[in-house]
């Protein structure tokens, strides 16, 4: 029995819809979820609640009404699957056979330098702030400053483990330096951290830094990694204010137009609480143009009231429906069906695991326009 359980693997999702629970029936309630298995609370920050007011939950226009936009735009299954795994605490994660050396924690305690550069975290925090050329062109520090439970491009950096995450979250010195590293990167992007709740705003250097960020798109991979690491190390509530700022700048002020797709396809979906994702996506949909090309939900409500959302056009679908069966086809199907089997989707299985673990849920960096992402595929954002 032990060997059987040890070799069991959760069936992974095979479509964008299976990866995305944002608009599913499992997430209709906006109540905060329980803490995940790394001790991160998924409760929304106070700033998020202020933004939720006034967002309509009516259905978005049918994508099928605009065939041209459907053929040109669709959601990335690769991105949806990657972020599904992250939000569900890597359901098929296999514990490393290497001894847990807590190298990420020791780096943040300034006891060991990052490899291969041999630089200590305190030097980065005190001497690199404002050195934008170094932050832009050095491509080994980001995996050390923002560790994940995934292997990144810097193979000298070590993956986080659940044990190390718990130890990190209980170490004040490490947490202080981690927030300083987050502030360092925000300044690099033209943003400042306002308070301990994670609220952010434009920094005084925002015109120059936003122009650079709009043109330096490999930083979008870095931002995805930063958002994931915030969630792993106890700062889940810091994600939504930053993502909201990026959406506002991209959609309302047109200061970061090149970032918009990454913000919707990646940044939003690093957030574990479905209610928070819904608030951000409603805000984005309100300002997105053309409105019929918005791919991220909510799914259109089916007419006739039968079948709820099952079989409907979910967010990210092509907008093409299968033809309804004729009465004769229905009759033959009923005659040939001796019973109804139960098929558990990968998402339902993942949700069951989450409930069993107390809703447990607890990479990205590139150095050029065609660099490999943290997931071993070429990603052009």
mmCIF file of C-alpha atoms in Angstrom:
data_model
loop_
_atom_site.group_PDB
_atom_site.id
_atom_site.type_symbol
_atom_site.label_atom_id
_atom_site.label_comp_id
_atom_site.label_asym_id
_atom_site.label_seq_id
_atom_site.Cartn_x
_atom_site.Cartn_y
_atom_site.Cartn_z
ATOM 1 C CA UNK A 1 0.000 0.000 0.000
ATOM 2 C CA UNK A 2 2.853 2.364 0.828
ATOM 3 C CA UNK A 3 4.434 1.919 -2.616
ATOM 4 C CA UNK A 4 1.054 2.376 -4.291
ATOM 5 C CA UNK A 5 0.426 5.673 -2.492
ATOM 6 C CA UNK A 6 3.971 6.812 -3.075
ATOM 7 C CA UNK A 7 3.638 6.423 -6.833
ATOM 8 C CA UNK A 8 0.160 8.011 -7.067
ATOM 9 C CA UNK A 9 0.057 11.247 -9.050
ATOM 10 C CA UNK A 10 -2.759 13.743 -9.397
ATOM 11 C CA UNK A 11 -4.158 13.982 -12.926
ATOM 12 C CA UNK A 12 -3.067 17.359 -14.191
ATOM 13 C CA UNK A 13 -5.476 19.669 -16.023
ATOM 14 C CA UNK A 14 -5.495 19.468 -19.808
ATOM 15 C CA UNK A 15 -7.357 22.673 -20.711
ATOM 16 C CA UNK A 16 -7.268 26.317 -19.689
ATOM 17 C CA UNK A 17 -10.751 25.949 -18.200
ATOM 18 C CA UNK A 18 -9.632 23.104 -15.932
ATOM 19 C CA UNK A 19 -6.721 25.230 -14.719
ATOM 20 C CA UNK A 20 -8.836 28.272 -13.882
ATOM 21 C CA UNK A 21 -11.253 28.173 -10.942
ATOM 22 C CA UNK A 22 -11.718 31.953 -10.846
ATOM 23 C CA UNK A 23 -15.293 31.910 -12.139
ATOM 24 C CA UNK A 24 -16.193 28.337 -11.204
ATOM 25 C CA UNK A 25 -18.978 27.276 -8.866
ATOM 26 C CA UNK A 26 -16.352 26.413 -6.252
ATOM 27 C CA UNK A 27 -15.455 30.084 -5.963
ATOM 28 C CA UNK A 28 -18.862 31.766 -5.942
ATOM 29 C CA UNK A 29 -18.517 32.812 -2.317
ATOM 30 C CA UNK A 30 -16.142 35.677 -1.598
ATOM 31 C CA UNK A 31 -15.257 34.464 1.871
ATOM 32 C CA UNK A 32 -11.494 34.377 2.592
ATOM 33 C CA UNK A 33 -10.001 30.908 2.446
ATOM 34 C CA UNK A 34 -8.144 29.258 5.280
ATOM 35 C CA UNK A 35 -4.415 29.632 5.586
ATOM 36 C CA UNK A 36 -2.426 27.520 3.152
ATOM 37 C CA UNK A 37 0.086 24.867 4.053
ATOM 38 C CA UNK A 38 2.983 27.328 4.208
ATOM 39 C CA UNK A 39 1.218 29.541 6.714
ATOM 40 C CA UNK A 40 0.226 32.244 4.226
ATOM 41 C CA UNK A 41 -3.173 33.796 4.857
ATOM 42 C CA UNK A 42 -5.213 34.366 1.725
ATOM 43 C CA UNK A 43 -7.297 37.159 3.241
ATOM 44 C CA UNK A 44 -7.408 40.253 1.078
ATOM 45 C CA UNK A 45 -5.678 43.422 2.232
ATOM 46 C CA UNK A 46 -7.801 46.435 3.248
ATOM 47 C CA UNK A 47 -6.897 48.196 0.027
ATOM 48 C CA UNK A 48 -8.395 45.354 -2.011
ATOM 49 C CA UNK A 49 -11.767 45.709 -0.332
ATOM 50 C CA UNK A 50 -11.993 49.376 -1.312
ATOM 51 C CA UNK A 51 -11.520 48.484 -4.968
ATOM 52 C CA UNK A 52 -14.236 45.825 -4.992
ATOM 53 C CA UNK A 53 -17.193 48.234 -4.805
ATOM 54 C CA UNK A 54 -19.174 48.838 -7.931
ATOM 55 C CA UNK A 55 -17.811 46.005 -10.065
ATOM 56 C CA UNK A 56 -20.707 44.432 -12.015
ATOM 57 C CA UNK A 57 -20.846 40.656 -12.323
ATOM 58 C CA UNK A 58 -22.850 40.592 -15.510
ATOM 59 C CA UNK A 59 -21.806 38.388 -18.378
ATOM 60 C CA UNK A 60 -19.182 39.552 -20.831
ATOM 61 C CA UNK A 61 -20.013 39.787 -24.559
ATOM 62 C CA UNK A 62 -19.726 36.551 -26.510
ATOM 63 C CA UNK A 63 -16.338 36.146 -28.113
ATOM 64 C CA UNK A 64 -18.052 34.364 -30.976
ATOM 65 C CA UNK A 65 -19.490 37.695 -32.055
ATOM 66 C CA UNK A 66 -16.055 38.725 -33.308
ATOM 67 C CA UNK A 67 -14.411 35.830 -35.218
ATOM 68 C CA UNK A 68 -11.393 37.941 -36.134
ATOM 69 C CA UNK A 69 -10.454 38.600 -32.523
ATOM 70 C CA UNK A 70 -11.062 34.965 -31.573
ATOM 71 C CA UNK A 71 -8.664 33.728 -34.221
ATOM 72 C CA UNK A 72 -5.945 36.156 -33.142
ATOM 73 C CA UNK A 73 -6.226 35.886 -29.363
ATOM 74 C CA UNK A 74 -6.500 32.998 -26.986
ATOM 75 C CA UNK A 75 -5.294 32.215 -23.506
ATOM 76 C CA UNK A 76 -2.070 30.336 -22.965
ATOM 77 C CA UNK A 77 -2.484 26.806 -21.634
ATOM 78 C CA UNK A 78 1.175 26.840 -20.669
ATOM 79 C CA UNK A 79 0.660 29.886 -18.427
ATOM 80 C CA UNK A 80 -2.617 28.575 -16.988
ATOM 81 C CA UNK A 81 -1.085 25.195 -16.098
ATOM 82 C CA UNK A 82 2.026 26.728 -14.551
ATOM 83 C CA UNK A 83 -0.004 29.022 -12.310
ATOM 84 C CA UNK A 84 -2.493 26.261 -11.466
ATOM 85 C CA UNK A 85 0.401 24.218 -10.095
ATOM 86 C CA UNK A 86 1.662 27.188 -8.108
ATOM 87 C CA UNK A 87 -1.737 28.038 -6.598
ATOM 88 C CA UNK A 88 -2.348 24.388 -5.697
ATOM 89 C CA UNK A 89 1.000 24.012 -3.955
ATOM 90 C CA UNK A 90 2.553 21.866 -6.719
ATOM 91 C CA UNK A 91 0.272 18.832 -6.303
ATOM 92 C CA UNK A 92 2.726 16.402 -7.948
ATOM 93 C CA UNK A 93 5.780 17.869 -6.245
ATOM 94 C CA UNK A 94 8.347 15.279 -5.290
ATOM 95 C CA UNK A 95 10.458 16.043 -2.270
ATOM 96 C CA UNK A 96 14.120 16.423 -3.126
ATOM 97 C CA UNK A 97 16.439 13.667 -2.023
ATOM 98 C CA UNK A 98 19.096 16.263 -1.252
ATOM 99 C CA UNK A 99 19.477 17.197 2.430
ATOM 100 C CA UNK A 100 17.623 20.379 3.364
ATOM 101 C CA UNK A 101 20.407 22.891 3.859
ATOM 102 C CA UNK A 102 18.140 25.949 4.143
ATOM 103 C CA UNK A 103 20.389 27.784 1.709
ATOM 104 C CA UNK A 104 17.758 30.420 0.895
ATOM 105 C CA UNK A 105 17.289 31.218 4.577
ATOM 106 C CA UNK A 106 21.041 31.280 5.205
ATOM 107 C CA UNK A 107 21.478 33.641 2.261
ATOM 108 C CA UNK A 108 18.902 36.004 3.760
ATOM 109 C CA UNK A 109 20.667 35.782 7.131
ATOM 110 C CA UNK A 110 23.795 37.038 5.303
ATOM 111 C CA UNK A 111 25.689 33.847 6.154
ATOM 112 C CA UNK A 112 26.362 32.662 2.599
ATOM 113 C CA UNK A 113 26.675 34.574 -0.697
ATOM 114 C CA UNK A 114 24.660 33.953 -3.791
ATOM 115 C CA UNK A 115 26.310 31.658 -6.306
ATOM 116 C CA UNK A 116 27.993 32.092 -8.741
ATOM 117 C CA UNK A 117 28.660 35.799 -8.119
ATOM 118 C CA UNK A 118 29.754 35.498 -4.492
ATOM 119 C CA UNK A 119 27.672 38.516 -3.384
ATOM 120 C CA UNK A 120 26.000 38.719 0.030
ATOM 121 C CA UNK A 121 22.412 39.913 0.384
ATOM 122 C CA UNK A 122 23.381 42.886 2.547
ATOM 123 C CA UNK A 123 25.641 44.188 -0.204
ATOM 124 C CA UNK A 124 22.785 43.962 -2.719
ATOM 125 C CA UNK A 125 20.386 45.777 -0.409
ATOM 126 C CA UNK A 126 22.779 48.581 0.511
ATOM 127 C CA UNK A 127 24.841 49.102 -2.640
ATOM 128 C CA UNK A 128 22.618 48.113 -5.560
ATOM 129 C CA UNK A 129 19.654 50.369 -4.847
ATOM 130 C CA UNK A 130 19.451 52.890 -7.661
ATOM 131 C CA UNK A 131 22.065 51.051 -9.739
ATOM 132 C CA UNK A 132 19.575 50.290 -12.479
ATOM 133 C CA UNK A 133 22.128 49.074 -15.009
ATOM 134 C CA UNK A 134 23.326 46.392 -12.614
ATOM 135 C CA UNK A 135 19.795 45.348 -11.686
ATOM 136 C CA UNK A 136 18.862 45.156 -15.362
ATOM 137 C CA UNK A 137 21.860 43.274 -16.717
ATOM 138 C CA UNK A 138 22.762 40.906 -13.871
ATOM 139 C CA UNK A 139 20.729 37.734 -14.226
ATOM 140 C CA UNK A 140 21.772 35.588 -11.265
ATOM 141 C CA UNK A 141 20.485 37.493 -8.242
ATOM 142 C CA UNK A 142 16.731 37.316 -8.881
ATOM 143 C CA UNK A 143 16.444 33.584 -8.057
ATOM 144 C CA UNK A 144 18.209 34.153 -4.729
ATOM 145 C CA UNK A 145 16.247 37.248 -3.734
ATOM 146 C CA UNK A 146 12.910 35.631 -4.636
ATOM 147 C CA UNK A 147 13.141 31.866 -4.138
ATOM 148 C CA UNK A 148 10.433 29.427 -5.240
ATOM 149 C CA UNK A 149 9.651 25.748 -5.017
ATOM 150 C CA UNK A 150 10.632 25.538 -8.698
ATOM 151 C CA UNK A 151 14.001 25.295 -10.386
ATOM 152 C CA UNK A 152 14.989 28.559 -12.065
ATOM 153 C CA UNK A 153 17.554 29.562 -14.665
ATOM 154 C CA UNK A 154 20.304 29.890 -12.061
ATOM 155 C CA UNK A 155 20.962 26.243 -11.281
ATOM 156 C CA UNK A 156 23.157 27.242 -8.337
ATOM 157 C CA UNK A 157 20.064 28.592 -6.590
ATOM 158 C CA UNK A 158 18.168 26.095 -4.456
ATOM 159 C CA UNK A 159 14.441 25.426 -4.495
ATOM 160 C CA UNK A 160 12.441 26.268 -1.405
ATOM 161 C CA UNK A 161 11.004 23.473 0.708
ATOM 162 C CA UNK A 162 7.974 23.606 2.990
ATOM 163 C CA UNK A 163 10.210 23.183 6.011
ATOM 164 C CA UNK A 164 12.405 26.086 4.936
ATOM 165 C CA UNK A 165 9.359 28.252 4.224
ATOM 166 C CA UNK A 166 8.098 27.750 7.781
ATOM 167 C CA UNK A 167 11.525 28.529 9.221
ATOM 168 C CA UNK A 168 11.851 31.609 7.018
ATOM 169 C CA UNK A 169 8.477 32.967 8.103
ATOM 170 C CA UNK A 170 9.452 32.698 11.757
ATOM 171 C CA UNK A 171 12.808 34.487 11.300
ATOM 172 C CA UNK A 172 12.462 38.244 11.735
ATOM 173 C CA UNK A 173 15.832 39.133 10.204
ATOM 174 C CA UNK A 174 15.119 37.164 7.034
ATOM 175 C CA UNK A 175 11.659 38.712 6.655
ATOM 176 C CA UNK A 176 13.057 42.215 7.131
ATOM 177 C CA UNK A 177 15.614 41.702 4.383
ATOM 178 C CA UNK A 178 13.037 40.075 2.104
ATOM 179 C CA UNK A 179 10.829 43.178 2.311
ATOM 180 C CA UNK A 180 13.888 45.333 1.665
ATOM 181 C CA UNK A 181 14.585 43.273 -1.458
ATOM 182 C CA UNK A 182 10.983 43.748 -2.581
ATOM 183 C CA UNK A 183 11.319 47.513 -2.049
ATOM 184 C CA UNK A 184 14.577 47.474 -4.009
ATOM 185 C CA UNK A 185 12.911 45.890 -7.033
ATOM 186 C CA UNK A 186 9.876 48.155 -6.783
ATOM 187 C CA UNK A 187 12.175 51.177 -6.942
ATOM 188 C CA UNK A 188 13.821 49.646 -10.015
ATOM 189 C CA UNK A 189 10.373 49.543 -11.623
ATOM 190 C CA UNK A 190 9.440 53.100 -10.573
ATOM 191 C CA UNK A 191 7.163 52.106 -7.680
ATOM 192 C CA UNK A 192 7.304 52.682 -3.923
ATOM 193 C CA UNK A 193 5.994 50.553 -1.059
ATOM 194 C CA UNK A 194 3.686 52.676 1.081
ATOM 195 C CA UNK A 195 2.979 50.590 4.164
ATOM 196 C CA UNK A 196 3.064 47.195 5.843
ATOM 197 C CA UNK A 197 -0.156 46.182 4.101
ATOM 198 C CA UNK A 198 1.587 46.104 0.725
ATOM 199 C CA UNK A 199 -0.028 49.199 -0.796
ATOM 200 C CA UNK A 200 2.043 50.746 -3.571
ATOM 201 C CA UNK A 201 2.128 53.910 -5.687
ATOM 202 C CA UNK A 202 4.226 55.588 -8.334
ATOM 203 C CA UNK A 203 7.682 56.637 -7.144
ATOM 204 C CA UNK A 204 9.232 59.982 -8.055
ATOM 205 C CA UNK A 205 11.289 58.284 -10.788
ATOM 206 C CA UNK A 206 8.260 56.672 -12.427
ATOM 207 C CA UNK A 207 8.387 58.372 -15.877
ATOM 208 C CA UNK A 208 11.848 57.052 -16.733
ATOM 209 C CA UNK A 209 11.386 53.677 -15.054
ATOM 210 C CA UNK A 210 7.962 53.017 -16.593
ATOM 211 C CA UNK A 211 9.348 53.806 -20.020
ATOM 212 C CA UNK A 212 12.150 51.314 -19.419
ATOM 213 C CA UNK A 213 9.756 48.701 -18.001
ATOM 214 C CA UNK A 214 7.440 49.042 -20.978
ATOM 215 C CA UNK A 215 10.356 48.310 -23.320
ATOM 216 C CA UNK A 216 12.246 45.730 -21.209
ATOM 217 C CA UNK A 217 9.761 42.919 -21.329
ATOM 218 C CA UNK A 218 11.932 40.209 -19.784
ATOM 219 C CA UNK A 219 11.232 42.017 -16.498
ATOM 220 C CA UNK A 220 7.652 40.723 -16.746
ATOM 221 C CA UNK A 221 9.047 37.253 -16.069
ATOM 222 C CA UNK A 222 10.880 38.639 -13.063
ATOM 223 C CA UNK A 223 7.686 40.226 -11.771
ATOM 224 C CA UNK A 224 5.851 36.911 -12.050
ATOM 225 C CA UNK A 225 8.579 35.321 -9.982
ATOM 226 C CA UNK A 226 8.447 38.114 -7.400
ATOM 227 C CA UNK A 227 4.686 37.725 -7.042
ATOM 228 C CA UNK A 228 4.989 33.968 -6.585
ATOM 229 C CA UNK A 229 7.728 34.391 -3.983
ATOM 230 C CA UNK A 230 5.638 36.907 -2.036
ATOM 231 C CA UNK A 231 2.966 34.244 -1.699
ATOM 232 C CA UNK A 232 5.402 31.530 -0.666
ATOM 233 C CA UNK A 233 7.057 33.567 2.080
ATOM 234 C CA UNK A 234 4.026 35.027 3.826
ATOM 235 C CA UNK A 235 3.051 38.124 1.841
ATOM 236 C CA UNK A 236 0.100 36.938 -0.229
ATOM 237 C CA UNK A 237 -1.818 40.156 0.507
ATOM 238 C CA UNK A 238 0.971 42.230 -1.110
ATOM 239 C CA UNK A 239 0.175 40.860 -4.574
ATOM 240 C CA UNK A 240 -3.183 42.495 -5.315
ATOM 241 C CA UNK A 241 -2.092 46.132 -4.769
ATOM 242 C CA UNK A 242 0.845 45.679 -7.154
ATOM 243 C CA UNK A 243 -1.212 43.866 -9.797
ATOM 244 C CA UNK A 244 -3.934 46.515 -9.548
ATOM 245 C CA UNK A 245 -1.369 49.262 -10.104
ATOM 246 C CA UNK A 246 -0.053 47.507 -13.220
ATOM 247 C CA UNK A 247 -3.586 47.063 -14.572
ATOM 248 C CA UNK A 248 -4.428 50.695 -13.909
ATOM 249 C CA UNK A 249 -1.251 51.966 -15.559
ATOM 250 C CA UNK A 250 -1.730 49.680 -18.566
ATOM 251 C CA UNK A 251 -5.456 50.168 -19.099
ATOM 252 C CA UNK A 252 -6.245 53.663 -17.825
ATOM 253 C CA UNK A 253 -3.050 55.684 -18.244
ATOM 254 C CA UNK A 254 -1.407 53.805 -21.137
ATOM 255 C CA UNK A 255 1.989 54.090 -19.413
ATOM 256 C CA UNK A 256 2.669 50.331 -19.598
ATOM 257 C CA UNK A 257 0.710 49.110 -22.637
ATOM 258 C CA UNK A 258 3.173 46.325 -23.427
ATOM 259 C CA UNK A 259 2.637 44.848 -19.955
ATOM 260 C CA UNK A 260 -1.124 44.421 -20.206
ATOM 261 C CA UNK A 261 -1.197 40.878 -21.568
ATOM 262 C CA UNK A 262 1.309 39.638 -18.988
ATOM 263 C CA UNK A 263 -0.634 41.319 -16.186
ATOM 264 C CA UNK A 264 -3.843 39.539 -17.219
ATOM 265 C CA UNK A 265 -2.347 36.205 -18.238
ATOM 266 C CA UNK A 266 0.251 35.818 -15.471
ATOM 267 C CA UNK A 267 0.199 38.402 -12.686
ATOM 268 C CA UNK A 268 -3.498 38.093 -11.785
ATOM 269 C CA UNK A 269 -3.302 34.315 -11.669
ATOM 270 C CA UNK A 270 -0.490 34.228 -9.122
ATOM 271 C CA UNK A 271 -3.149 35.295 -6.595
ATOM 272 C CA UNK A 272 -4.538 32.319 -4.720
ATOM 273 C CA UNK A 273 -7.854 33.719 -3.512
ATOM 274 C CA UNK A 274 -10.473 33.478 -6.313
ATOM 275 C CA UNK A 275 -12.468 36.415 -4.919
ATOM 276 C CA UNK A 276 -9.448 38.694 -5.260
ATOM 277 C CA UNK A 277 -8.789 37.508 -8.817
ATOM 278 C CA UNK A 278 -12.416 38.212 -9.696
ATOM 279 C CA UNK A 279 -12.221 41.778 -8.379
ATOM 280 C CA UNK A 280 -9.100 42.484 -10.408
ATOM 281 C CA UNK A 281 -10.522 40.937 -13.574
ATOM 282 C CA UNK A 282 -13.788 42.871 -13.258
ATOM 283 C CA UNK A 283 -11.774 46.054 -12.932
ATOM 284 C CA UNK A 284 -9.728 45.116 -16.005
ATOM 285 C CA UNK A 285 -12.801 44.182 -18.017
ATOM 286 C CA UNK A 286 -14.405 47.525 -17.221
ATOM 287 C CA UNK A 287 -11.533 49.360 -18.925
ATOM 288 C CA UNK A 288 -10.428 46.830 -21.562
ATOM 289 C CA UNK A 289 -10.804 47.790 -25.233
ATOM 290 C CA UNK A 290 -12.155 46.332 -27.407
ATOM 291 C CA UNK A 291 -14.536 44.863 -24.833
ATOM 292 C CA UNK A 292 -15.450 41.817 -26.959
ATOM 293 C CA UNK A 293 -11.806 40.691 -26.980
ATOM 294 C CA UNK A 294 -11.526 40.321 -23.197
ATOM 295 C CA UNK A 295 -10.617 36.652 -22.649
ATOM 296 C CA UNK A 296 -10.434 36.355 -18.872
ATOM 297 C CA UNK A 297 -14.084 36.069 -17.882
ATOM 298 C CA UNK A 298 -16.594 36.028 -16.422
ATOM 299 C CA UNK A 299 -17.959 33.302 -18.703
ATOM 300 C CA UNK A 300 -21.200 34.103 -20.545
ATOM 301 C CA UNK A 301 -24.331 32.986 -18.733
ATOM 302 C CA UNK A 302 -26.163 30.246 -20.562
ATOM 303 C CA UNK A 303 -29.662 30.904 -21.753
ATOM 304 C CA UNK A 304 -32.416 28.558 -20.655
ATOM 305 C CA UNK A 305 -31.159 28.239 -17.085
ATOM 306 C CA UNK A 306 -30.231 24.571 -17.437
ATOM 307 C CA UNK A 307 -26.747 23.432 -16.746
ATOM 308 C CA UNK A 308 -25.409 26.486 -14.935
ATOM 309 C CA UNK A 309 -21.883 26.974 -16.183
ATOM 310 C CA UNK A 310 -21.174 23.423 -17.245
ATOM 311 C CA UNK A 311 -20.517 23.165 -20.919
ATOM 312 C CA UNK A 312 -20.641 26.931 -21.345
ATOM 313 C CA UNK A 313 -17.957 29.055 -22.858
ATOM 314 C CA UNK A 314 -15.510 29.599 -20.056
ATOM 315 C CA UNK A 315 -12.894 32.281 -19.833
ATOM 316 C CA UNK A 316 -10.215 31.619 -22.349
ATOM 317 C CA UNK A 317 -12.310 29.334 -24.532
ATOM 318 C CA UNK A 318 -12.585 29.774 -28.257
ATOM 319 C CA UNK A 319 -16.236 30.822 -28.097
ATOM 320 C CA UNK A 320 -17.256 27.856 -30.303
ATOM 321 C CA UNK A 321 -19.968 25.610 -28.896
ATOM 322 C CA UNK A 322 -20.576 22.004 -29.812
ATOM 323 C CA UNK A 323 -23.899 21.547 -31.668
ATOM 324 C CA UNK A 324 -26.779 20.456 -29.474
ATOM 325 C CA UNK A 325 -27.850 16.825 -29.953
ATOM 326 C CA UNK A 326 -31.044 16.172 -31.888
ATOM 327 C CA UNK A 327 -33.960 14.457 -30.074
ATOM 328 C CA UNK A 328 -33.153 11.240 -31.934
ATOM 329 C CA UNK A 329 -29.515 11.385 -30.826
ATOM 330 C CA UNK A 330 -30.629 12.029 -27.245
ATOM 331 C CA UNK A 331 -33.006 9.032 -27.340
ATOM 332 C CA UNK A 332 -30.290 6.718 -28.677
ATOM 333 C CA UNK A 333 -27.841 7.957 -26.087
ATOM 334 C CA UNK A 334 -30.262 7.302 -23.245
ATOM 335 C CA UNK A 335 -30.988 3.802 -24.530
ATOM 336 C CA UNK A 336 -27.317 2.911 -24.850
ATOM 337 C CA UNK A 337 -26.302 4.264 -21.456
ATOM 338 C CA UNK A 338 -26.664 1.760 -18.685
ATOM 339 C CA UNK A 339 -25.403 4.009 -15.924
ATOM 340 C CA UNK A 340 -23.701 7.280 -15.259
ATOM 341 C CA UNK A 341 -20.010 7.203 -14.434
ATOM 342 C CA UNK A 342 -18.307 9.878 -12.363
ATOM 343 C CA UNK A 343 -15.283 11.570 -13.861
ATOM 344 C CA UNK A 344 -13.291 13.676 -11.415
ATOM 345 C CA UNK A 345 -11.501 16.502 -13.170
ATOM 346 C CA UNK A 346 -7.988 17.474 -12.208
ATOM 347 C CA UNK A 347 -9.302 20.671 -10.643
ATOM 348 C CA UNK A 348 -11.880 18.819 -8.520
ATOM 349 C CA UNK A 349 -9.214 16.405 -7.358
ATOM 350 C CA UNK A 350 -6.955 19.317 -6.543
ATOM 351 C CA UNK A 351 -9.728 21.033 -4.618
ATOM 352 C CA UNK A 352 -10.312 17.851 -2.625
ATOM 353 C CA UNK A 353 -6.645 17.742 -1.732
ATOM 354 C CA UNK A 354 -6.793 21.394 -0.695
ATOM 355 C CA UNK A 355 -9.736 20.769 1.598
ATOM 356 C CA UNK A 356 -8.043 17.753 3.117
ATOM 357 C CA UNK A 357 -4.944 19.814 3.804
ATOM 358 C CA UNK A 358 -6.834 22.826 5.093
ATOM 359 C CA UNK A 359 -6.890 24.549 1.710
ATOM 360 C CA UNK A 360 -3.160 24.046 1.328
ATOM 361 C CA UNK A 361 -1.443 26.058 -1.380
ATOM 362 C CA UNK A 362 1.805 26.660 -0.083
ATOM 363 C CA UNK A 363 9.256 31.424 -11.975
ATOM 364 C CA UNK A 364 10.256 33.278 -13.692
ATOM 365 C CA UNK A 365 13.340 35.223 -14.834
ATOM 366 C CA UNK A 366 14.889 35.756 -18.224
ATOM 367 C CA UNK A 367 17.800 37.749 -19.609
ATOM 368 C CA UNK A 368 16.787 38.528 -23.162
ATOM 369 C CA UNK A 369 13.985 38.491 -25.659
ATOM 370 C CA UNK A 370 14.333 34.790 -26.416
ATOM 371 C CA UNK A 371 15.604 33.438 -23.137
ATOM 372 C CA UNK A 372 14.184 30.348 -21.540
ATOM 373 C CA UNK A 373 11.735 30.840 -18.732
ATOM 374 C CA UNK A 374 11.784 29.180 -15.319
ATOM 375 C CA UNK A 375 9.684 26.399 -16.869
ATOM 376 C CA UNK A 376 12.111 25.275 -19.584
ATOM 377 C CA UNK A 377 10.119 26.703 -22.479
ATOM 378 C CA UNK A 378 10.832 29.751 -24.573
ATOM 379 C CA UNK A 379 8.400 32.446 -23.507
ATOM 380 C CA UNK A 380 7.906 35.673 -25.417
ATOM 381 C CA UNK A 381 5.920 38.044 -23.254
#
